[in-house]
Amino acid sequence: MRDFTNDHSALALNTASLGHNLEGKGAGWSPEQVIDACAARGFGGIVFWRREIGGRAIEIGNQARAAGLEVVGLCRSPFLVGPMAPKGRAAVMDDFCASIDMAAGLQAKVLTIVVGGVEPGSKGVGESLKLVADRVAEAAPYAAARGVKLALEPLNPVYAGNRSCLTTTRDALDICDAIGAPNVGVAIDVYHVWWDTDLARQLARAGERIYGYHLCDWLADTQDVLLDRGMMGDGVADLRAIRAQIEAAGYDGACEVELFSAGNWWQRRPDDVLDVMVERFRSIC
Ligand code: ZN
């Protein structure tokens, strides 16, 4: 297992941690400000959200690399199914391809896929998961041709209705198996999978298909399942154990802090948040 005690070069910032995934939240820093603040602290990578990038993917990607940061990923695909997805298959696929194009422009290694909830008119998750598999299978060659890996991110089951009918690493890997494309894998977010007693077995099964590792913590007394994530060390997830498992499976990539925290961390100065992140990464993760 890698020793981060004196080395946080594997640390990446997901800009959502500064509130940048939601309009009107956070400090409203430009991508350039975030790049500079991360580079100054020795972060190794950065993950952007589409809303920050607009038409400037190539420019921002180049700026990040020039500052010494790897563009680890892009958040995210549109929801592919469910009540919050674009209306109709064609609209979904158009926006899915647009997100792949943006990832390619940034030269981001990975596009994260959050699949969306239960398809309207259906019950349970089975039918929706089949649609997800179809749509990811269709997009996979398009992404491969542009050098983009697609990472299916299972979300905590509390979101199954509206945001992600994909809730377990097992189901994500079942979809990967069904698609069988060399650029389709999974993203493992501790917030979503920390509770899963089958996780170690599934991570071993995933092997080289782990494309991303997302860090924060699950607060025991969470006030809001969407926007009250904890800083690493403040919650109940066994972060070291999970990292040991993903590294045993072969993962040696970035560890990306993704902290949605409207009431706490997004209220603080971004400089302070980044400093705490570095300290917790070295001491806790
Ligand atoms: Zn995540």
mmCIF file of C-alpha atoms and ligand atoms in Angstrom:
data_model
loop_
_atom_site.group_PDB
_atom_site.id
_atom_site.type_symbol
_atom_site.label_atom_id
_atom_site.label_comp_id
_atom_site.label_asym_id
_atom_site.label_seq_id
_atom_site.Cartn_x
_atom_site.Cartn_y
_atom_site.Cartn_z
ATOM 1 C CA MET A 1 0.000 0.000 0.000
ATOM 2 C CA ARG A 2 1.317 3.426 -0.899
ATOM 3 C CA ASP A 3 2.544 5.589 1.967
ATOM 4 C CA PHE A 4 1.056 9.076 1.776
ATOM 5 C CA THR A 5 2.483 10.279 5.087
ATOM 6 C CA ASN A 6 5.030 12.505 3.406
ATOM 7 C CA ASP A 7 3.794 12.447 -0.156
ATOM 8 C CA HIS A 8 0.521 13.750 -1.518
ATOM 9 C CA SER A 9 1.404 13.646 -5.189
ATOM 10 C CA ALA A 10 -1.490 11.184 -5.652
ATOM 11 C CA LEU A 11 -3.954 13.712 -4.273
ATOM 12 C CA ALA A 12 -6.382 15.203 -6.779
ATOM 13 C CA LEU A 13 -9.019 17.836 -6.281
ATOM 14 C CA ASN A 14 -12.494 17.304 -7.599
ATOM 15 C CA THR A 15 -13.622 20.886 -7.949
ATOM 16 C CA ALA A 16 -17.023 20.000 -6.479
ATOM 17 C CA SER A 17 -15.171 20.149 -3.175
ATOM 18 C CA LEU A 18 -15.161 23.928 -3.562
ATOM 19 C CA GLY A 19 -18.822 24.018 -4.572
ATOM 20 C CA HIS A 20 -18.065 24.248 -8.252
ATOM 21 C CA ASN A 21 -20.550 21.642 -9.369
ATOM 22 C CA LEU A 22 -23.577 23.773 -8.502
ATOM 23 C CA GLU A 23 -24.465 27.236 -9.744
ATOM 24 C CA GLY A 24 -24.315 29.821 -6.992
ATOM 25 C CA LYS A 25 -22.426 27.590 -4.532
ATOM 26 C CA GLY A 26 -18.904 27.856 -3.246
ATOM 27 C CA ALA A 27 -16.478 30.720 -3.695
ATOM 28 C CA GLY A 28 -16.934 30.936 -7.456
ATOM 29 C CA TRP A 29 -13.253 30.658 -8.313
ATOM 30 C CA SER A 30 -12.313 30.384 -11.977
ATOM 31 C CA PRO A 31 -10.697 27.151 -13.202
ATOM 32 C CA GLU A 32 -7.428 29.095 -13.449
ATOM 33 C CA GLN A 33 -7.580 30.091 -9.774
ATOM 34 C CA VAL A 34 -8.281 26.514 -8.740
ATOM 35 C CA ILE A 35 -5.448 25.184 -10.900
ATOM 36 C CA ASP A 36 -2.995 27.637 -9.364
ATOM 37 C CA ALA A 37 -4.105 26.923 -5.789
ATOM 38 C CA CYS A 38 -3.773 23.156 -6.301
ATOM 39 C CA ALA A 39 -0.434 23.427 -8.038
ATOM 40 C CA ALA A 40 0.925 25.674 -5.272
ATOM 41 C CA ARG A 41 0.087 22.965 -2.729
ATOM 42 C CA GLY A 42 1.567 20.086 -4.675
ATOM 43 C CA PHE A 43 -1.653 18.367 -5.686
ATOM 44 C CA GLY A 44 -1.036 15.836 -8.427
ATOM 45 C CA GLY A 45 -4.285 16.134 -10.299
ATOM 46 C CA ILE A 46 -7.590 17.839 -10.832
ATOM 47 C CA VAL A 47 -11.089 16.829 -11.887
ATOM 48 C CA PHE A 48 -13.442 19.368 -13.407
ATOM 49 C CA TRP A 49 -17.182 19.551 -13.865
ATOM 50 C CA ARG A 50 -18.665 20.291 -17.254
ATOM 51 C CA ARG A 51 -20.340 23.495 -16.150
ATOM 52 C CA GLU A 52 -16.941 25.073 -15.432
ATOM 53 C CA ILE A 53 -15.433 24.276 -18.797
ATOM 54 C CA GLY A 54 -17.881 25.590 -21.371
ATOM 55 C CA GLY A 55 -16.109 25.849 -24.711
ATOM 56 C CA ARG A 56 -12.622 26.040 -23.172
ATOM 57 C CA ALA A 57 -11.747 22.364 -22.722
ATOM 58 C CA ILE A 58 -8.494 22.390 -24.678
ATOM 59 C CA GLU A 59 -7.296 25.630 -23.104
ATOM 60 C CA ILE A 60 -8.090 24.613 -19.525
ATOM 61 C CA GLY A 61 -6.614 21.140 -19.962
ATOM 62 C CA ASN A 62 -3.392 22.640 -21.264
ATOM 63 C CA GLN A 63 -3.256 25.132 -18.402
ATOM 64 C CA ALA A 64 -3.647 22.386 -15.824
ATOM 65 C CA ARG A 65 -0.854 20.320 -17.338
ATOM 66 C CA ALA A 66 1.393 23.367 -17.667
ATOM 67 C CA ALA A 67 0.919 23.916 -13.929
ATOM 68 C CA GLY A 68 1.966 20.322 -13.249
ATOM 69 C CA LEU A 69 -1.480 18.830 -12.697
ATOM 70 C CA GLU A 70 -2.842 15.751 -14.391
ATOM 71 C CA VAL A 71 -6.430 16.132 -15.584
ATOM 72 C CA VAL A 72 -7.601 12.989 -13.863
ATOM 73 C CA GLY A 73 -11.183 13.116 -15.001
ATOM 74 C CA LEU A 74 -14.294 14.966 -16.008
ATOM 75 C CA CYS A 75 -17.596 14.921 -14.136
ATOM 76 C CA ARG A 76 -19.741 13.747 -15.724
ATOM 77 C CA SER A 77 -21.934 12.122 -18.335
ATOM 78 C CA PRO A 78 -25.573 13.179 -18.423
ATOM 79 C CA PHE A 79 -27.917 10.875 -16.575
ATOM 80 C CA LEU A 80 -28.512 8.102 -19.098
ATOM 81 C CA VAL A 81 -31.896 6.986 -17.769
ATOM 82 C CA GLY A 82 -34.445 8.040 -15.195
ATOM 83 C CA PRO A 83 -36.495 11.116 -14.391
ATOM 84 C CA MET A 84 -33.563 13.581 -14.568
ATOM 85 C CA ALA A 85 -32.100 12.342 -17.873
ATOM 86 C CA PRO A 86 -32.455 14.295 -21.126
ATOM 87 C CA LYS A 87 -35.768 13.387 -22.746
ATOM 88 C CA GLY A 88 -35.482 10.520 -25.185
ATOM 89 C CA ARG A 89 -32.679 8.220 -26.263
ATOM 90 C CA ALA A 90 -31.349 10.540 -28.998
ATOM 91 C CA ALA A 91 -31.042 13.476 -26.604
ATOM 92 C CA VAL A 92 -29.274 11.292 -24.053
ATOM 93 C CA MET A 93 -26.784 9.983 -26.579
ATOM 94 C CA ASP A 94 -26.119 13.448 -28.038
ATOM 95 C CA ASP A 95 -25.264 14.836 -24.641
ATOM 96 C CA PHE A 96 -23.313 11.710 -23.702
ATOM 97 C CA CYS A 97 -21.147 12.189 -26.812
ATOM 98 C CA ALA A 98 -20.754 15.894 -26.008
ATOM 99 C CA SER A 99 -19.429 14.972 -22.566
ATOM 100 C CA ILE A 100 -16.989 12.517 -24.165
ATOM 101 C CA ASP A 101 -15.840 15.244 -26.562
ATOM 102 C CA MET A 102 -15.218 17.580 -23.643
ATOM 103 C CA ALA A 103 -13.200 14.913 -21.805
ATOM 104 C CA ALA A 104 -11.161 14.387 -24.961
ATOM 105 C CA GLY A 105 -10.589 18.130 -25.311
ATOM 106 C CA LEU A 106 -9.339 18.329 -21.754
ATOM 107 C CA GLN A 107 -7.271 15.193 -22.348
ATOM 108 C CA ALA A 108 -8.938 13.863 -19.224
ATOM 109 C CA LYS A 109 -8.239 10.198 -18.737
ATOM 110 C CA VAL A 110 -11.697 9.318 -17.539
ATOM 111 C CA LEU A 111 -15.278 10.445 -17.928
ATOM 112 C CA THR A 112 -17.355 9.547 -14.891
ATOM 113 C CA ILE A 113 -20.792 8.169 -15.590
ATOM 114 C CA VAL A 114 -23.603 8.712 -13.126
ATOM 115 C CA VAL A 115 -26.313 6.636 -14.703
ATOM 116 C CA GLY A 116 -29.556 8.215 -13.491
ATOM 117 C CA GLY A 117 -32.526 6.810 -11.635
ATOM 118 C CA VAL A 118 -35.408 4.523 -12.465
ATOM 119 C CA GLU A 119 -36.722 5.036 -15.992
ATOM 120 C CA PRO A 120 -40.198 6.601 -15.938
ATOM 121 C CA GLY A 121 -42.888 4.009 -16.561
ATOM 122 C CA SER A 122 -40.841 1.184 -15.059
ATOM 123 C CA LYS A 123 -40.502 -0.182 -11.531
ATOM 124 C CA GLY A 124 -37.431 -1.527 -9.814
ATOM 125 C CA VAL A 125 -33.964 -1.153 -11.283
ATOM 126 C CA GLY A 126 -33.734 -4.088 -13.719
ATOM 127 C CA GLU A 127 -35.118 -2.437 -16.835
ATOM 128 C CA SER A 128 -33.189 0.772 -16.190
ATOM 129 C CA LEU A 129 -29.898 -1.059 -15.750
ATOM 130 C CA LYS A 130 -30.446 -2.800 -19.105
ATOM 131 C CA LEU A 131 -30.938 0.585 -20.771
ATOM 132 C CA VAL A 132 -27.779 1.859 -19.092
ATOM 133 C CA ALA A 133 -25.800 -1.106 -20.420
ATOM 134 C CA ASP A 134 -27.150 -0.514 -23.945
ATOM 135 C CA ARG A 135 -26.299 3.168 -23.918
ATOM 136 C CA VAL A 136 -22.822 2.758 -22.463
ATOM 137 C CA ALA A 137 -22.107 -0.045 -24.954
ATOM 138 C CA GLU A 138 -23.130 2.254 -27.795
ATOM 139 C CA ALA A 139 -20.919 5.116 -26.572
ATOM 140 C CA ALA A 140 -17.870 3.009 -25.676
ATOM 141 C CA PRO A 141 -16.328 2.851 -29.194
ATOM 142 C CA TYR A 142 -16.922 6.600 -29.652
ATOM 143 C CA ALA A 143 -15.044 7.231 -26.384
ATOM 144 C CA ALA A 144 -12.291 4.750 -27.231
ATOM 145 C CA ALA A 145 -11.639 6.497 -30.531
ATOM 146 C CA ARG A 146 -11.066 9.698 -28.560
ATOM 147 C CA GLY A 147 -8.858 8.150 -25.885
ATOM 148 C CA VAL A 148 -11.470 8.425 -23.127
ATOM 149 C CA LYS A 149 -12.218 5.757 -20.538
ATOM 150 C CA LEU A 150 -15.757 5.497 -19.182
ATOM 151 C CA ALA A 151 -16.113 4.897 -15.446
ATOM 152 C CA LEU A 152 -19.451 3.702 -14.120
ATOM 153 C CA GLU A 153 -19.869 5.085 -10.628
ATOM 154 C CA PRO A 154 -22.298 3.237 -8.376
ATOM 155 C CA LEU A 155 -24.039 5.632 -5.999
ATOM 156 C CA ASN A 156 -25.340 5.038 -2.518
ATOM 157 C CA PRO A 157 -28.734 3.268 -2.737
ATOM 158 C CA VAL A 158 -30.433 6.287 -1.223
ATOM 159 C CA TYR A 159 -30.225 7.839 -4.715
ATOM 160 C CA ALA A 160 -31.591 4.835 -6.596
ATOM 161 C CA GLY A 161 -34.898 6.455 -7.489
ATOM 162 C CA ASN A 162 -33.728 9.654 -9.138
ATOM 163 C CA ARG A 163 -29.933 9.766 -9.588
ATOM 164 C CA SER A 164 -28.524 6.278 -9.883
ATOM 165 C CA CYS A 165 -30.276 2.977 -10.281
ATOM 166 C CA LEU A 166 -26.719 1.621 -10.193
ATOM 167 C CA THR A 167 -25.951 1.216 -6.501
ATOM 168 C CA THR A 168 -23.329 -1.475 -6.049
ATOM 169 C CA THR A 169 -19.879 -2.251 -7.383
ATOM 170 C CA ARG A 170 -21.231 -5.704 -8.176
ATOM 171 C CA ASP A 171 -23.897 -4.350 -10.527
ATOM 172 C CA ALA A 172 -21.393 -1.956 -12.106
ATOM 173 C CA LEU A 173 -19.037 -4.828 -12.855
ATOM 174 C CA ASP A 174 -21.898 -6.920 -14.189
ATOM 175 C CA ILE A 175 -22.537 -4.134 -16.713
ATOM 176 C CA CYS A 176 -18.822 -3.979 -17.552
ATOM 177 C CA ASP A 177 -18.831 -7.731 -18.111
ATOM 178 C CA ALA A 178 -21.919 -7.518 -20.320
ATOM 179 C CA ILE A 179 -20.417 -4.729 -22.438
ATOM 180 C CA GLY A 180 -16.941 -6.237 -22.625
ATOM 181 C CA ALA A 181 -15.289 -3.046 -23.908
ATOM 182 C CA PRO A 182 -11.651 -2.346 -23.018
ATOM 183 C CA ASN A 183 -12.416 1.248 -21.963
ATOM 184 C CA VAL A 184 -15.393 0.639 -19.658
ATOM 185 C CA GLY A 185 -14.711 0.276 -15.945
ATOM 186 C CA VAL A 186 -15.783 1.598 -12.570
ATOM 187 C CA ALA A 187 -15.175 4.544 -10.277
ATOM 188 C CA ILE A 188 -15.115 3.756 -6.574
ATOM 189 C CA ASP A 189 -16.334 6.526 -4.282
ATOM 190 C CA VAL A 190 -15.997 5.799 -0.584
ATOM 191 C CA TYR A 191 -19.122 7.846 0.133
ATOM 192 C CA HIS A 192 -21.190 5.450 -1.948
ATOM 193 C CA VAL A 193 -19.659 2.068 -1.169
ATOM 194 C CA TRP A 194 -18.225 2.237 2.367
ATOM 195 C CA TRP A 195 -21.155 0.251 3.815
ATOM 196 C CA ASP A 196 -20.890 -2.660 1.349
ATOM 197 C CA THR A 197 -19.678 -5.833 3.079
ATOM 198 C CA ASP A 198 -19.071 -7.412 -0.329
ATOM 199 C CA LEU A 199 -16.810 -4.575 -1.455
ATOM 200 C CA ALA A 200 -13.451 -6.322 -0.984
ATOM 201 C CA ARG A 201 -14.544 -9.238 -3.152
ATOM 202 C CA GLN A 202 -15.921 -6.954 -5.842
ATOM 203 C CA LEU A 203 -12.789 -4.821 -5.938
ATOM 204 C CA ALA A 204 -10.660 -7.927 -6.373
ATOM 205 C CA ARG A 205 -12.981 -8.891 -9.219
ATOM 206 C CA ALA A 206 -12.649 -5.421 -10.749
ATOM 207 C CA GLY A 207 -8.862 -5.582 -11.040
ATOM 208 C CA GLU A 208 -7.600 -3.181 -13.672
ATOM 209 C CA ARG A 209 -11.103 -1.930 -14.367
ATOM 210 C CA ILE A 210 -10.908 0.502 -11.425
ATOM 211 C CA TYR A 211 -10.557 3.853 -13.198
ATOM 212 C CA GLY A 212 -11.080 6.209 -10.292
ATOM 213 C CA TYR A 213 -11.044 6.464 -6.512
ATOM 214 C CA HIS A 214 -13.049 9.210 -4.793
ATOM 215 C CA LEU A 215 -12.515 10.344 -1.225
ATOM 216 C CA CYS A 216 -14.573 12.062 1.435
ATOM 217 C CA ASP A 217 -16.343 10.537 4.445
ATOM 218 C CA TRP A 218 -19.805 9.481 5.561
ATOM 219 C CA LEU A 219 -20.882 11.492 8.566
ATOM 220 C CA ALA A 220 -22.639 9.233 11.077
ATOM 221 C CA ASP A 221 -25.307 11.868 11.630
ATOM 222 C CA THR A 222 -25.522 13.226 8.106
ATOM 223 C CA GLN A 223 -27.975 16.077 7.664
ATOM 224 C CA ASP A 224 -28.382 15.854 3.881
ATOM 225 C CA VAL A 225 -27.456 12.827 1.807
ATOM 226 C CA LEU A 226 -26.550 14.964 -1.199
ATOM 227 C CA LEU A 227 -24.775 17.990 0.237
ATOM 228 C CA ASP A 228 -23.467 17.001 3.673
ATOM 229 C CA ARG A 229 -20.470 14.839 2.935
ATOM 230 C CA GLY A 230 -17.706 14.812 5.515
ATOM 231 C CA MET A 231 -14.009 15.599 5.225
ATOM 232 C CA MET A 232 -11.839 12.510 5.417
ATOM 233 C CA GLY A 233 -11.530 11.441 9.039
ATOM 234 C CA ASP A 234 -14.750 13.090 10.216
ATOM 235 C CA GLY A 235 -17.001 10.138 9.463
ATOM 236 C CA VAL A 236 -17.364 6.373 9.709
ATOM 237 C CA ALA A 237 -15.918 5.063 6.435
ATOM 238 C CA ASP A 238 -12.809 2.879 6.814
ATOM 239 C CA LEU A 239 -10.746 4.804 4.290
ATOM 240 C CA ARG A 240 -7.479 2.944 4.811
ATOM 241 C CA ALA A 241 -9.147 -0.435 4.437
ATOM 242 C CA ILE A 242 -10.850 0.568 1.200
ATOM 243 C CA ARG A 243 -7.652 1.969 -0.256
ATOM 244 C CA ALA A 244 -5.801 -1.205 0.705
ATOM 245 C CA GLN A 245 -8.404 -3.171 -1.239
ATOM 246 C CA ILE A 246 -8.307 -1.034 -4.373
ATOM 247 C CA GLU A 247 -4.525 -1.048 -4.374
ATOM 248 C CA ALA A 248 -4.470 -4.805 -3.874
ATOM 249 C CA ALA A 249 -6.628 -4.954 -7.001
ATOM 250 C CA GLY A 250 -3.928 -3.045 -8.861
ATOM 251 C CA TYR A 251 -5.054 0.572 -8.651
ATOM 252 C CA ASP A 252 -2.196 3.051 -8.415
ATOM 253 C CA GLY A 253 -3.881 6.179 -9.727
ATOM 254 C CA ALA A 254 -5.082 9.417 -8.229
ATOM 255 C CA CYS A 255 -7.147 9.727 -5.085
ATOM 256 C CA GLU A 256 -9.699 12.400 -5.776
ATOM 257 C CA VAL A 257 -11.329 14.383 -2.994
ATOM 258 C CA GLU A 258 -14.984 14.966 -3.835
ATOM 259 C CA LEU A 259 -16.668 16.750 -0.988
ATOM 260 C CA PHE A 260 -20.211 18.069 -1.437
ATOM 261 C CA SER A 261 -20.715 20.121 1.693
ATOM 262 C CA ALA A 262 -23.017 23.091 1.243
ATOM 263 C CA GLY A 263 -23.365 23.883 4.940
ATOM 264 C CA ASN A 264 -19.766 23.434 6.040
ATOM 265 C CA TRP A 265 -16.797 23.174 3.691
ATOM 266 C CA TRP A 266 -18.313 25.230 0.889
ATOM 267 C CA GLN A 267 -18.751 28.045 3.389
ATOM 268 C CA ARG A 268 -15.021 28.231 4.115
ATOM 269 C CA ARG A 269 -12.193 29.915 2.264
ATOM 270 C CA PRO A 270 -11.035 27.591 -0.536
ATOM 271 C CA ASP A 271 -7.409 28.073 0.538
ATOM 272 C CA ASP A 272 -8.234 26.732 3.999
ATOM 273 C CA VAL A 273 -10.225 23.805 2.598
ATOM 274 C CA LEU A 274 -7.327 22.797 0.354
ATOM 275 C CA ASP A 275 -4.880 22.996 3.263
ATOM 276 C CA VAL A 276 -7.072 20.737 5.420
ATOM 277 C CA MET A 277 -7.417 18.327 2.517
ATOM 278 C CA VAL A 278 -3.654 17.938 2.208
ATOM 279 C CA GLU A 279 -3.257 17.405 5.950
ATOM 280 C CA ARG A 280 -6.070 14.828 6.139
ATOM 281 C CA PHE A 281 -4.872 13.054 3.012
ATOM 282 C CA ARG A 282 -1.461 12.530 4.555
ATOM 283 C CA SER A 283 -2.701 11.594 8.027
ATOM 284 C CA ILE A 284 -5.998 9.761 7.440
ATOM 285 C CA CYS A 285 -6.290 8.344 3.950
HETATM 286 ZN ZN ZN B 1 -17.667 10.279 -6.827
#
